[in-house]
XYZ file of C-alpha atoms in Angstrom:
370
model
C 39.853 -26.777 11.069
C 39.503 -23.587 13.067
C 37.696 -20.579 11.636
C 40.857 -18.475 11.882
C 42.824 -20.905 9.723
C 39.816 -21.416 7.429
C 39.677 -17.723 6.636
C 43.223 -17.812 5.274
C 42.237 -20.484 2.759
C 39.345 -18.548 1.235
C 41.429 -17.060 -1.549
C 43.055 -20.402 -2.405
C 41.941 -22.044 -5.658
C 41.732 -25.392 -3.865
C 39.741 -24.450 -0.797
C 36.831 -26.712 0.250
C 34.072 -24.581 -1.283
C 35.107 -25.383 -4.876
C 32.865 -28.516 -4.963
C 29.957 -26.238 -4.004
C 30.470 -23.832 -6.896
C 33.062 -21.368 -5.575
C 35.032 -19.726 -8.369
C 37.195 -16.681 -9.072
C 34.129 -14.541 -9.668
C 32.673 -15.297 -6.251
C 36.108 -14.818 -4.703
C 36.287 -11.318 -6.160
C 32.709 -10.533 -5.083
C 33.472 -11.610 -1.535
C 36.608 -9.477 -1.106
C 34.815 -6.583 0.703
C 33.213 -9.032 3.140
C 36.521 -10.828 3.769
C 38.019 -7.446 4.671
C 35.387 -7.219 7.418
C 36.480 -10.579 8.814
C 33.450 -12.499 7.522
C 33.576 -16.025 6.090
C 32.023 -17.162 2.800
C 29.635 -20.047 2.685
C 26.889 -21.486 0.537
C 23.394 -21.913 1.916
C 22.443 -25.589 1.649
C 19.132 -25.456 3.520
C 16.758 -22.857 4.982
C 14.042 -23.396 7.569
C 12.352 -21.450 10.365
C 14.491 -18.340 10.087
C 17.733 -20.275 10.209
C 19.918 -21.910 7.599
C 22.665 -24.463 7.205
C 25.723 -22.954 5.525
C 28.676 -24.946 4.241
C 31.887 -23.008 4.889
C 35.584 -23.792 4.624
C 35.364 -24.723 8.296
C 32.426 -27.112 7.843
C 28.651 -26.779 7.995
C 27.366 -24.194 10.470
C 23.881 -23.323 11.633
C 23.236 -19.591 11.280
C 20.428 -17.174 12.011
C 19.051 -15.127 9.080
C 17.641 -12.240 11.140
C 19.950 -9.702 9.485
C 18.786 -10.658 5.977
C 15.037 -11.104 6.444
C 13.466 -8.061 4.725
C 9.774 -7.517 4.060
C 10.324 -8.254 0.361
C 9.884 -12.053 0.009
C 12.179 -12.060 -3.032
C 15.072 -10.777 -0.920
C 14.980 -13.374 1.834
C 17.928 -15.716 1.930
C 17.373 -19.000 0.113
C 19.075 -22.239 -0.830
C 21.914 -21.590 -3.254
C 22.812 -18.146 -1.943
C 26.430 -17.313 -1.167
C 26.464 -15.907 2.341
C 28.778 -13.793 4.466
C 28.833 -15.414 7.912
C 30.363 -14.062 11.094
C 33.143 -16.453 12.195
C 32.222 -16.634 15.852
C 29.484 -16.018 18.328
C 26.537 -18.070 19.472
C 24.344 -18.033 17.529
C 26.179 -17.256 14.319
C 24.523 -14.881 11.865
C 24.389 -14.502 8.110
C 25.234 -10.828 7.783
C 24.625 -10.470 4.038
C 24.495 -12.513 0.871
C 26.236 -11.875 -2.432
C 24.281 -10.521 -5.428
C 22.583 -13.416 -7.194
C 23.616 -14.470 -10.667
C 20.290 -16.218 -11.254
C 17.066 -16.687 -9.280
C 14.168 -19.081 -9.892
C 10.976 -17.243 -8.865
C 7.311 -18.192 -9.081
C 4.174 -16.437 -7.908
C 2.563 -17.728 -4.750
C -0.985 -19.003 -4.579
C -1.859 -16.325 -2.060
C -4.185 -13.428 -2.837
C -1.311 -11.029 -2.051
C 0.278 -11.797 -5.427
C 3.733 -12.223 -3.973
C 6.738 -13.784 -5.605
C 8.481 -16.754 -4.021
C 12.142 -17.450 -4.657
C 12.877 -21.179 -4.846
C 16.596 -21.274 -5.560
C 19.489 -18.946 -6.305
C 22.638 -19.067 -8.413
C 21.657 -22.081 -10.518
C 23.280 -22.657 -13.896
C 20.739 -25.261 -15.032
C 16.983 -25.437 -14.446
C 16.426 -29.195 -14.497
C 12.743 -29.842 -15.268
C 11.658 -33.397 -14.410
C 8.671 -34.731 -16.383
C 7.299 -38.226 -15.758
C 6.625 -40.580 -18.672
C 4.389 -42.648 -16.397
C 1.492 -40.293 -17.143
C 0.269 -38.415 -20.197
C 2.487 -35.502 -21.139
C 1.150 -32.072 -20.213
C 2.866 -29.873 -22.796
C 1.278 -26.706 -21.402
C 2.794 -27.365 -17.986
C 6.186 -27.998 -19.569
C 5.950 -24.618 -21.331
C 5.103 -22.982 -18.006
C 8.158 -24.483 -16.271
C 10.316 -23.496 -19.226
C 9.148 -19.879 -19.051
C 10.193 -19.661 -15.412
C 13.432 -21.479 -16.159
C 14.431 -19.096 -18.954
C 13.374 -16.078 -16.892
C 15.592 -17.195 -14.004
C 18.710 -16.741 -16.098
C 19.584 -20.440 -15.889
C 19.701 -22.806 -18.865
C 16.620 -25.092 -18.893
C 17.033 -28.819 -19.414
C 14.110 -31.253 -19.632
C 14.523 -34.728 -18.175
C 11.859 -37.272 -19.095
C 11.924 -39.663 -16.139
C 10.779 -43.297 -15.893
C 11.625 -44.027 -19.522
C 11.711 -47.749 -18.645
C 7.898 -47.654 -18.390
C 7.640 -46.914 -22.125
C 8.190 -50.334 -23.642
C 8.193 -49.392 -27.319
C 11.326 -47.493 -28.461
C 9.324 -45.913 -31.292
C 6.781 -44.543 -28.819
C 9.578 -43.202 -26.599
C 11.199 -41.475 -29.573
C 7.842 -39.921 -30.474
C 7.352 -38.590 -26.933
C 10.848 -37.108 -26.871
C 10.221 -35.407 -30.216
C 6.912 -33.961 -28.956
C 8.728 -32.357 -26.039
C 11.554 -31.086 -28.244
C 9.001 -29.377 -30.478
C 7.509 -27.777 -27.372
C 10.918 -26.679 -26.103
C 12.913 -25.103 -28.956
C 16.581 -24.719 -28.097
C 16.322 -26.910 -24.986
C 18.091 -30.223 -24.490
C 15.690 -33.119 -23.803
C 16.934 -36.346 -22.204
C 14.993 -39.537 -21.462
C 16.309 -41.279 -18.339
C 15.461 -44.135 -16.034
C 16.720 -44.174 -12.482
C 15.586 -47.809 -12.254
C 17.776 -49.055 -15.114
C 20.370 -46.287 -15.151
C 19.534 -45.335 -18.748
C 20.696 -41.781 -19.493
C 21.945 -41.092 -15.951
C 25.621 -41.050 -16.936
C 24.948 -38.602 -19.780
C 22.868 -36.377 -17.510
C 25.567 -36.399 -14.818
C 28.132 -35.278 -17.386
C 25.891 -32.425 -18.545
C 25.377 -31.198 -14.996
C 28.959 -31.601 -13.789
C 29.968 -28.045 -14.619
C 27.747 -26.026 -12.315
C 24.709 -25.800 -10.047
C 21.412 -27.374 -11.088
C 18.010 -26.845 -9.500
C 15.683 -29.851 -9.832
C 12.067 -28.874 -10.493
C 8.824 -30.688 -11.185
C 5.417 -31.636 -9.870
C 4.840 -34.274 -7.207
C 5.290 -37.743 -8.636
C 7.713 -36.688 -11.359
C 10.418 -38.893 -9.866
C 12.610 -36.054 -8.642
C 13.790 -37.714 -5.429
C 14.602 -40.964 -7.210
C 16.463 -39.018 -9.876
C 18.337 -37.066 -7.193
C 19.418 -40.334 -5.576
C 20.690 -41.608 -8.921
C 22.684 -38.420 -9.523
C 24.059 -38.288 -5.990
C 24.958 -41.960 -5.954
C 23.219 -42.653 -2.672
C 19.728 -42.798 -1.171
C 20.077 -39.265 0.127
C 16.517 -38.219 -0.561
C 13.660 -40.238 0.907
C 11.445 -41.751 -1.780
C 7.751 -42.413 -1.262
C 5.559 -44.721 -3.301
C 3.546 -43.304 -6.178
C -0.165 -44.029 -6.305
C -0.752 -46.564 -9.067
C -4.092 -45.042 -10.054
C -2.929 -41.642 -11.260
C 0.852 -41.649 -10.958
C 0.788 -38.849 -8.405
C 3.076 -38.772 -5.433
C 3.359 -37.066 -2.107
C 5.683 -34.174 -1.408
C 8.730 -36.307 -0.560
C 11.061 -33.306 -0.341
C 9.724 -30.693 2.065
C 12.698 -28.335 2.033
C 15.141 -27.179 -0.641
C 18.457 -28.927 -0.153
C 21.798 -28.293 -1.862
C 24.147 -31.247 -2.278
C 27.447 -31.774 -4.100
C 27.364 -34.542 -6.713
C 30.193 -37.099 -6.739
C 30.906 -36.548 -10.448
C 31.104 -32.775 -10.007
C 28.451 -30.106 -9.899
C 25.854 -29.204 -7.308
C 22.200 -30.236 -7.120
C 19.402 -28.282 -5.429
C 16.372 -30.517 -4.874
C 13.005 -28.810 -4.364
C 9.589 -29.954 -3.142
C 7.070 -30.990 -5.786
C 5.195 -27.932 -7.019
C 1.419 -28.115 -7.128
C 1.143 -24.718 -8.794
C 3.579 -23.093 -11.179
C 2.505 -19.473 -11.386
C 4.415 -17.036 -13.548
C 6.152 -14.082 -11.928
C 7.122 -11.256 -14.283
C 8.275 -13.792 -16.882
C 7.668 -11.968 -20.161
C 11.196 -12.629 -21.411
C 10.918 -16.296 -20.442
C 7.587 -16.690 -22.244
C 9.078 -15.106 -25.342
C 11.997 -17.539 -25.220
C 9.710 -20.569 -24.911
C 7.727 -19.457 -27.947
C 10.659 -18.112 -29.921
C 9.227 -19.401 -33.201
C 6.177 -17.152 -32.738
C 8.447 -14.145 -32.179
C 10.232 -15.060 -35.400
C 6.993 -15.314 -37.332
C 5.753 -12.016 -35.875
C 8.559 -10.187 -37.652
C 6.627 -10.821 -40.862
C 3.364 -9.311 -39.601
C 2.058 -6.204 -41.390
C 1.682 -4.257 -38.122
C 4.488 -4.063 -35.589
C 2.013 -4.208 -32.672
C 0.042 -7.126 -34.117
C -1.735 -9.103 -31.406
C -2.104 -12.171 -33.658
C -5.859 -12.309 -33.132
C -7.639 -11.095 -36.257
C -5.341 -8.464 -37.783
C -4.883 -8.450 -41.565
C -1.463 -9.514 -42.754
C -0.696 -11.482 -39.572
C 2.147 -13.895 -40.317
C 1.465 -15.859 -37.135
C -2.152 -16.598 -38.074
C -1.019 -17.467 -41.582
C 1.387 -20.025 -40.106
C -1.476 -21.545 -38.115
C -3.639 -21.768 -41.225
C -0.997 -23.573 -43.271
C -0.103 -25.934 -40.413
C 3.396 -24.581 -39.738
C 2.375 -23.464 -36.223
C 0.129 -25.700 -34.080
C -3.003 -23.999 -32.766
C -2.185 -25.356 -29.306
C 1.131 -23.461 -29.262
C -0.507 -20.146 -30.136
C -3.259 -20.623 -27.546
C -0.709 -21.539 -24.863
C 1.368 -18.483 -25.787
C -1.637 -16.192 -25.440
C -2.630 -17.781 -22.132
C 0.803 -17.361 -20.529
C 1.136 -13.786 -21.758
C -2.277 -12.876 -20.278
C -1.420 -14.539 -16.987
C 1.927 -12.795 -16.802
C 0.359 -9.445 -17.583
C -2.184 -9.923 -14.779
C 0.421 -10.805 -12.163
C 2.660 -7.902 -13.150
C -0.293 -5.515 -13.141
C -1.138 -6.493 -9.568
C 2.264 -5.306 -8.420
C 2.843 -2.408 -10.835
C 0.490 0.547 -10.560
C 1.921 2.177 -13.691
C 1.274 -0.910 -15.781
C -2.225 -1.230 -14.333
C -2.942 2.257 -15.608
C -1.570 1.426 -19.048
C -3.717 -1.692 -19.260
C -6.851 0.243 -18.253
C -6.103 2.910 -20.892
C -5.552 0.192 -23.471
C -8.869 -1.410 -22.572
C -10.646 1.941 -22.903
C -8.971 2.606 -26.259
C -9.926 -0.797 -27.615
C -13.445 -0.382 -26.272
C -13.798 2.991 -27.993
C -12.456 1.568 -31.247
C -14.875 -1.339 -31.007
C -17.837 0.967 -30.426
C -16.758 3.192 -33.327
C -16.451 0.176 -35.617
C -19.897 -0.994 -34.571
C -21.426 2.414 -35.255
C -19.763 2.553 -38.677
C -21.067 -0.911 -39.459
C -24.605 0.123 -38.471
C -24.299 3.214 -40.683
C -23.368 1.063 -43.682
C -26.258 -1.271 -43.037
C -28.688 1.618 -43.032
């Protein structure tokens, strides 16, 4: 198919980009770019300043020089819908459409930069291995980023065939459900096929980004969903269940049963990036309890009339949940403060105020003792 004939099919409801997520909304968004003679395409892979873009005329290799700003959150990434020039050598991505969702984490660098992992995902598919002990705190961290992205999180407990006792498996699933209020939790086994059909049906209506640490079984799960050994799978070390980074780039692939899957490399670190809303969603029960606190700005530390602390005391709220909530809020506040001078000033003023109040309370206490 030539690019001239391909351009005439862009507005058709049956054009070849539908399996990659094209819909009427994207068609309307792209209208100004089509008027300039540009072609739509979805970025399926990015590396070394270039990207592979699937268009109505096939997959093309394009340079990203026109959309490589200094802001790392604005670089083109897998999942973006791009406007590509129809000819020329090399071809260029001229612009990309505004993102509906974006999965962002903080980098491990001292520059405190954000890193965008995937764009325009409808589901944040969090893979958690049952071959090792569950790390509920890590699950909460992934969930916070998933909710913050704008996508709908979904937790997939992989390697369920390694849990021989159905009662134990049910207990593990319930533990995760308690940790993830409002989130669907599915136990699957790529080895036996258990749960794969259900998962495929859930994901068939949109784009899903597959996330997890190394060794979580993401590549094996991707193969099961894609119906082929598309992603290379490496052996997991028997000692600790950890794996190597099988996937080294983020790849977007259409699933045979419908829907699109973005596979990502295993993440060693999952740092928050301005995820206050996401943290609040993960710990929604704490937000609900806080409505009953005596003070509207209650920090749930030692304030009188704190409904959250009361829930901890009577066993309704696990101590671990409250401690994890506090930890993620502090971390998020630190990362935001590093990139927001105004907030840094507010935090310093708050510290000074609390310090002054503490000193005043201490002086009053000394006066009473005398």
